[in-house]
């Protein structure tokens, strides 16, 4: 009997936990994950746009951003964007 693939929320929880886990020489923080490993987490043979969209929304609800870099994905804290400089009409002229 095949088990049901994890929900986007369950996968987002796993990715959020990885953000706080020590690996790759860092105690915590942003990371990249291959398509293959993301497919493994989601228990899917292929990743469709809808899968990524749902996972992106579930991560946003937890304060994280998923960036599709074509051959891999990046998970960042949404808070990392707070201090970015802001554009205004003046700088666009």
Coordinates of C-alpha atoms in Angstrom, one line a residue:
X1 CA 0.0 0.0 0.0
X2 CA 1.5 3.4 -1.1
X3 CA 1.4 6.1 1.5
X4 CA 0.1 9.5 0.7
X5 CA 2.8 12.1 -0.3
X6 CA 3.4 14.7 2.5
X7 CA 1.3 17.9 2.3
X8 CA 3.0 21.1 1.3
X9 CA 2.7 22.2 5.0
X10 CA 4.6 19.1 6.2
X11 CA 7.3 19.7 3.6
X12 CA 7.5 23.3 4.6
X13 CA 8.0 22.3 8.3
X14 CA 10.8 20.1 7.3
X15 CA 12.5 22.8 5.3
X16 CA 11.9 25.4 8.1
X17 CA 13.6 22.9 10.5
X18 CA 16.6 22.6 8.2
X19 CA 17.0 26.4 8.3
X20 CA 17.7 26.1 12.1
X21 CA 19.8 22.9 11.8
X22 CA 23.7 23.0 11.7
X23 CA 25.1 21.7 8.4
X24 CA 27.5 22.8 5.7
X25 CA 29.8 24.5 8.1
X26 CA 27.2 26.9 9.5
X27 CA 25.1 26.7 12.7
X28 CA 21.9 27.8 10.9
X29 CA 20.7 30.0 8.0
X30 CA 19.9 30.1 4.3
X31 CA 20.5 27.0 2.3
X32 CA 20.1 25.5 -1.1
X33 CA 18.5 22.2 -1.9
X34 CA 18.6 20.2 -5.1
X35 CA 15.6 19.4 -7.2
X36 CA 16.3 15.7 -6.4
X37 CA 16.2 16.2 -2.6
X38 CA 13.1 18.4 -2.8
X39 CA 11.4 15.7 -4.9
X40 CA 12.4 13.2 -2.2
X41 CA 10.9 15.4 0.6
X42 CA 7.7 15.8 -1.4
X43 CA 7.8 12.1 -2.4
X44 CA 7.2 13.0 -6.1
X45 CA 8.9 11.8 -9.3
X46 CA 8.4 15.3 -10.8
X47 CA 7.9 18.7 -9.4
X48 CA 5.1 20.7 -11.1
X49 CA 4.4 24.4 -10.9
X50 CA 1.5 23.8 -8.6
X51 CA 3.7 21.8 -6.2
X52 CA 6.2 24.6 -6.0
X53 CA 3.4 27.2 -5.7
X54 CA 1.9 25.4 -2.7
X55 CA 5.2 24.8 -1.0
X56 CA 6.1 28.5 -1.5
X57 CA 2.9 29.6 0.1
X58 CA 3.4 27.2 3.0
X59 CA 6.9 28.5 3.6
X60 CA 5.8 32.1 3.4
X61 CA 3.3 31.4 6.2
X62 CA 6.3 30.3 8.3
X63 CA 8.4 33.3 7.4
X64 CA 10.6 31.8 4.7
X65 CA 11.0 32.4 1.0
X66 CA 11.6 29.7 -1.6
X67 CA 13.6 30.8 -4.7
X68 CA 13.6 28.6 -7.8
X69 CA 17.1 28.8 -9.4
X70 CA 16.2 26.3 -12.1
X71 CA 18.7 23.5 -11.1
X72 CA 18.2 24.0 -7.3
X73 CA 16.1 25.9 -4.8
X74 CA 17.1 28.4 -2.1
X75 CA 15.4 28.8 1.2
X76 CA 15.8 32.2 2.9
X77 CA 14.3 34.0 5.9
X78 CA 11.8 36.6 4.8
X79 CA 13.3 38.8 7.5
X80 CA 16.5 39.1 5.5
X81 CA 14.7 41.4 3.1
X82 CA 13.5 43.9 5.8
X83 CA 16.6 46.1 5.6
X84 CA 17.0 46.2 1.9
X85 CA 17.1 49.7 0.5
X86 CA 13.8 51.0 -0.9
X87 CA 13.1 52.4 -4.3
X88 CA 11.0 55.5 -4.8
X89 CA 9.8 57.6 -7.7
X90 CA 12.8 59.8 -7.5
X91 CA 15.3 57.1 -8.1
X92 CA 13.3 55.7 -11.0
X93 CA 13.6 59.0 -12.9

